[in-house]
Amino acid sequence: VQLVESGGGLVQPGGSLRLSCAASESSDKDYSIGWFRRAPSSGREGVSAINLKDGSTFYADSVKGRFTISRDAAKNTVYLQMTNLKPEDTAVYYCALNIGTPISVKAMGVQLWYDVWGQGTQVTVSS
């Protein structure tokens, strides 16, 4: 399976973007898809994730109330709607797939549990 992110770009503070993560195929073993980001001079952090079995979601505290994760199963695509963007949201955003490992909602934000990663899409928030 391959993951392809799209939707990144340059946006002003307070603006919005919607990222997409398209999977080349799906499997009954797929457990969750997560969004992670790596800012300059920082490690990769979990932003949001969705459980593909029951729809439960994870959000990092820094994005709660601003970001929304959703899924279109028919298109094998997960979206990350980002609103009220801030300069500190500037990063390369990656999506990743957890295959077959049941984990808690909190653990969905931990990159250790993810098996397949996309190439990333750059999000820059600047005036």
Coordinates of N, CA and C in Angstrom, one line a residue:
V1 N 0.8 -1.2 0.0 CA 0.0 0.0 0.0 C 0.9 1.2 0.0
Q2 N 0.5 2.3 -0.7 CA 1.2 3.6 -0.7 C 0.2 4.7 -0.3
L3 N 0.8 5.7 0.4 CA 0.0 6.8 0.8 C 0.5 8.1 0.1
V4 N -0.4 8.9 -0.3 CA 0.0 10.1 -1.0 C -0.7 11.3 -0.4
E5 N 0.0 12.2 0.2 CA -0.5 13.4 0.8 C -0.6 14.5 -0.3
S6 N -1.6 15.4 -0.1 CA -1.8 16.6 -1.0 C -2.5 17.6 -0.2
G7 N -2.5 18.9 -0.8 CA -3.2 20.0 -0.2 C -2.4 21.0 0.6
G8 N -1.1 20.7 0.8 CA -0.3 21.7 1.5 C -0.1 23.0 0.7
G9 N 0.5 24.0 1.3 CA 0.7 25.2 0.6 C 1.1 26.3 1.6
L10 N 1.0 27.6 1.0 CA 1.3 28.8 1.8 C 0.0 29.4 2.1
V11 N -0.2 29.7 3.4 CA -1.5 30.4 3.8 C -1.1 31.4 4.9
Q12 N -2.0 32.5 5.0 CA -1.8 33.5 6.0 C -2.3 33.0 7.3
P13 N -1.8 33.6 8.4 CA -2.3 33.3 9.7 C -3.8 33.5 9.8
G14 N -4.5 32.6 10.4 CA -6.0 32.6 10.4 C -6.6 31.9 9.3
G15 N -5.9 31.5 8.3 CA -6.4 30.9 7.1 C -6.7 29.4 7.3
S16 N -7.1 28.7 6.3 CA -7.5 27.3 6.3 C -6.8 26.5 5.2
L17 N -6.6 25.3 5.4 CA -6.2 24.3 4.4 C -6.8 23.0 4.7
R18 N -7.0 22.2 3.6 CA -7.4 20.8 3.8 C -6.4 19.9 3.2
L19 N -5.8 19.0 4.0 CA -4.9 18.0 3.5 C -5.6 16.8 3.2
S20 N -5.2 16.0 2.2 CA -5.7 14.7 1.9 C -4.6 13.7 1.9
C21 N -5.0 12.5 2.4 CA -4.2 11.3 2.4 C -4.9 10.2 1.7
A22 N -4.4 9.9 0.5 CA -5.0 8.9 -0.4 C -4.2 7.6 -0.3
A23 N -4.9 6.5 0.0 CA -4.3 5.2 0.1 C -4.5 4.4 -1.2
S24 N -3.5 3.7 -1.7 CA -3.6 3.0 -3.0 C -4.5 1.8 -2.9
E25 N -4.7 1.3 -1.7 CA -5.6 0.2 -1.5 C -6.0 0.1 0.0
S26 N -7.0 -0.7 0.3 CA -7.4 -0.8 1.6 C -7.5 -2.3 2.0
S27 N -7.5 -2.6 3.3 CA -7.5 -3.9 3.8 C -8.3 -4.0 5.1
D28 N -8.9 -5.1 5.4 CA -9.6 -5.2 6.7 C -8.6 -5.1 7.8
K29 N -7.3 -5.3 7.6 CA -6.4 -5.2 8.7 C -6.0 -3.8 9.0
D30 N -6.4 -2.8 8.2 CA -6.1 -1.4 8.4 C -6.7 -1.0 9.7
Y31 N -6.0 -0.4 10.6 CA -6.5 0.0 11.9 C -6.7 1.5 12.1
S32 N -5.7 2.3 11.8 CA -5.9 3.7 12.0 C -5.0 4.4 11.0
I33 N -5.3 5.7 10.7 CA -4.5 6.6 9.9 C -4.2 7.8 10.8
G34 N -3.0 8.2 10.8 CA -2.6 9.4 11.6 C -2.0 10.4 10.8
W35 N -2.1 11.6 11.2 CA -1.4 12.8 10.7 C -0.3 13.2 11.6
F36 N 0.9 13.4 11.1 CA 2.0 13.8 11.9 C 2.7 15.0 11.3
R37 N 3.5 15.8 12.0 CA 4.2 16.9 11.4 C 5.6 17.0 12.0
R38 N 6.4 17.6 11.1 CA 7.8 17.8 11.5 C 8.1 19.3 11.2
A39 N 8.2 20.1 12.2 CA 8.6 21.5 12.0 C 10.1 21.6 11.9
P40 N 10.6 22.7 11.4 CA 12.1 22.9 11.3 C 12.7 22.8 12.7
S41 N 13.8 22.1 12.8 CA 14.5 21.9 14.1 C 13.7 21.2 15.1
S42 N 12.7 20.4 14.7 CA 11.9 19.7 15.7 C 11.7 18.3 15.3
G43 N 11.3 17.4 16.3 CA 11.0 16.1 16.0 C 9.6 16.0 15.4
R44 N 9.3 14.8 14.9 CA 7.9 14.5 14.3 C 6.9 14.3 15.5
E45 N 5.8 15.0 15.4 CA 4.8 14.9 16.5 C 3.5 14.5 15.9
G46 N 2.7 13.8 16.7 CA 1.4 13.4 16.3 C 0.4 14.5 16.3
V47 N -0.4 14.7 15.3 CA -1.3 15.9 15.2 C -2.7 15.4 15.4
S48 N -3.1 14.3 14.6 CA -4.5 13.8 14.7 C -4.5 12.4 14.1
A49 N -5.5 11.6 14.4 CA -5.6 10.3 13.9 C -7.0 9.8 14.0
I50 N -7.4 8.8 13.2 CA -8.7 8.3 13.2 C -8.7 6.8 13.1
N51 N -9.5 6.2 14.0 CA -9.6 4.8 14.0 C -10.5 4.3 12.9
L52 N -10.0 3.5 12.0 CA -10.8 3.1 10.8 C -11.9 2.1 11.1
K53 N -11.8 1.5 12.3 CA -12.8 0.5 12.7 C -14.1 1.2 13.3
D54 N -13.8 2.2 14.2 CA -15.0 2.7 14.9 C -15.1 4.2 14.8
G55 N -14.2 4.9 14.1 CA -14.2 6.3 13.9 C -13.8 7.2 15.0
S56 N -13.3 6.6 16.1 CA -12.8 7.4 17.2 C -11.6 8.2 16.7
T57 N -11.4 9.4 17.3 CA -10.4 10.3 16.8 C -9.4 10.8 17.9
F58 N -8.2 11.1 17.5 CA -7.2 11.7 18.4 C -6.8 13.1 17.9
Y59 N -6.7 14.0 18.8 CA -6.1 15.3 18.5 C -5.1 15.7 19.5
A60 N -4.0 16.3 19.0 CA -3.0 16.9 19.9 C -3.6 18.1 20.5
D61 N -3.2 18.4 21.8 CA -3.8 19.6 22.5 C -3.6 20.9 21.6
S62 N -2.5 21.0 20.9 CA -2.2 22.2 20.2 C -3.1 22.4 19.0
V63 N -3.9 21.4 18.6 CA -4.7 21.6 17.4 C -6.2 21.4 17.7
K64 N -6.5 21.0 18.9 CA -7.9 20.8 19.3 C -8.8 22.1 19.1
G65 N -9.9 21.9 18.4 CA -10.8 23.0 18.2 C -10.5 23.7 16.9
R66 N -9.3 23.4 16.3 CA -8.9 24.0 15.0 C -8.8 23.0 13.8
F67 N -8.4 21.8 14.1 CA -8.3 20.8 13.1 C -9.4 19.7 13.2
T68 N -9.8 19.2 12.1 CA -10.8 18.1 12.1 C -10.3 17.0 11.1
I69 N -10.3 15.8 11.6 CA -10.0 14.7 10.8 C -11.3 14.0 10.3
S70 N -11.3 13.5 9.1 CA -12.4 12.8 8.6 C -12.0 11.8 7.5
R71 N -12.9 10.9 7.2 CA -12.6 9.8 6.2 C -13.7 9.6 5.2
D72 N -13.2 9.4 4.0 CA -14.1 8.9 2.9 C -13.7 7.5 2.5
A73 N -14.4 6.5 3.1 CA -14.0 5.1 2.9 C -14.1 4.7 1.4
A74 N -15.0 5.3 0.7 CA -15.2 4.9 -0.7 C -14.0 5.3 -1.6
K75 N -13.4 6.4 -1.1 CA -12.2 6.9 -1.8 C -10.9 6.5 -1.2
N76 N -10.9 5.7 -0.1 CA -9.7 5.4 0.6 C -8.9 6.6 0.9
T77 N -9.6 7.6 1.4 CA -8.9 8.9 1.6 C -9.3 9.5 3.0
V78 N -8.3 10.0 3.7 CA -8.5 10.6 5.0 C -8.1 12.1 4.8
Y79 N -8.9 13.0 5.4 CA -8.7 14.4 5.3 C -8.3 15.0 6.6
L80 N -7.6 16.1 6.6 CA -7.3 16.9 7.8 C -7.7 18.3 7.4
Q81 N -8.8 18.8 7.9 CA -9.2 20.2 7.8 C -8.6 21.0 8.8
M82 N -7.8 22.0 8.4 CA -7.1 22.9 9.3 C -7.6 24.3 9.2
T83 N -8.1 24.8 10.3 CA -8.6 26.2 10.3 C -7.8 27.0 11.4
N84 N -8.0 28.4 11.3 CA -7.3 29.3 12.2 C -5.8 28.9 12.3
L85 N -5.2 28.8 11.2 CA -3.8 28.3 11.2 C -2.9 29.4 11.8
K86 N -1.9 28.9 12.5 CA -0.9 29.8 13.2 C 0.5 29.5 12.6
P87 N 1.4 30.5 12.7 CA 2.8 30.3 12.2 C 3.4 29.0 12.8
E88 N 3.1 28.7 14.0 CA 3.7 27.5 14.6 C 3.1 26.2 14.0
D89 N 2.1 26.3 13.2 CA 1.7 25.1 12.5 C 2.5 24.8 11.2
T90 N 3.4 25.7 10.9 CA 4.3 25.4 9.8 C 5.1 24.2 10.0
A91 N 5.1 23.3 9.0 CA 5.7 22.0 9.1 C 5.5 21.2 7.8
V92 N 6.2 20.1 7.7 CA 5.9 19.1 6.7 C 4.9 18.1 7.4
Y93 N 3.8 17.9 6.8 CA 2.8 17.0 7.3 C 2.8 15.7 6.6
Y94 N 2.8 14.6 7.4 CA 2.8 13.3 6.9 C 1.6 12.5 7.4
C95 N 1.1 11.6 6.5 CA 0.1 10.7 7.0 C 0.7 9.3 7.1
A96 N 0.1 8.5 7.9 CA 0.7 7.2 8.1 C -0.4 6.2 8.5
L97 N -0.2 4.9 8.1 CA -1.2 3.9 8.3 C -0.7 2.8 9.3
N98 N -1.5 2.5 10.3 CA -1.3 1.4 11.2 C -2.0 0.2 10.7
I99 N -1.3 -0.8 10.4 CA -1.9 -2.1 9.9 C -1.9 -3.1 11.0
G100 N -3.1 -3.4 11.5 CA -3.3 -4.6 12.3 C -3.0 -4.5 13.8
T101 N -2.6 -3.3 14.3 CA -2.3 -3.2 15.7 C -3.3 -2.4 16.5
P102 N -4.2 -3.0 17.2 CA -5.1 -2.2 18.0 C -4.4 -1.4 19.1
I103 N -4.8 -0.1 19.1 CA -4.2 0.8 20.1 C -5.2 1.7 20.6
S104 N -4.9 2.3 21.8 CA -5.9 3.3 22.4 C -5.9 4.6 21.6
V105 N -6.9 5.4 21.9 CA -7.1 6.6 21.2 C -5.8 7.5 21.5
K106 N -5.3 7.5 22.7 CA -4.1 8.3 23.0 C -2.9 7.8 22.2
A107 N -2.8 6.5 22.1 CA -1.7 5.9 21.3 C -1.7 6.2 19.9
M108 N -2.9 6.6 19.3 CA -3.0 6.8 17.9 C -2.1 8.0 17.5
G109 N -1.7 8.8 18.4 CA -0.8 9.9 18.1 C 0.7 9.6 18.2
V110 N 1.0 8.3 18.4 CA 2.4 7.9 18.6 C 2.9 7.2 17.3
Q111 N 4.0 7.7 16.8 CA 4.4 7.3 15.4 C 4.9 5.8 15.5
L112 N 5.3 5.3 16.6 CA 5.8 4.0 16.8 C 4.8 2.9 16.2
W113 N 3.5 3.2 16.2 CA 2.5 2.2 15.8 C 2.2 2.2 14.3
Y114 N 2.8 3.0 13.6 CA 2.5 3.2 12.2 C 3.5 2.5 11.3
D115 N 3.0 1.8 10.2 CA 3.8 1.0 9.4 C 4.1 1.6 8.0
V116 N 3.2 2.3 7.5 CA 3.4 2.9 6.1 C 3.3 4.4 6.2
W117 N 4.2 5.1 5.6 CA 4.2 6.6 5.6 C 4.2 7.2 4.2
G118 N 3.6 8.3 4.1 CA 3.6 9.1 2.9 C 4.9 9.9 2.8
Q119 N 5.0 10.6 1.7 CA 6.2 11.5 1.5 C 6.1 12.8 2.2
G120 N 4.9 13.2 2.5 CA 4.8 14.5 3.2 C 4.4 15.7 2.3
T121 N 3.7 16.6 2.9 CA 3.3 17.9 2.2 C 3.6 19.1 3.0
Q122 N 4.2 20.1 2.4 CA 4.6 21.3 3.2 C 3.5 22.2 3.5
V123 N 3.3 22.6 4.7 CA 2.4 23.6 5.1 C 3.2 24.8 5.7
T124 N 3.0 26.0 5.1 CA 3.7 27.2 5.6 C 2.6 28.2 5.9
V125 N 2.7 28.7 7.2 CA 1.7 29.7 7.6 C 2.5 31.0 7.9
S126 N 2.3 32.0 7.0 CA 3.1 33.2 7.1 C 2.4 34.3 6.4
S127 N 2.6 35.5 7.0 CA 2.0 36.7 6.3 C 3.0 37.3 5.4

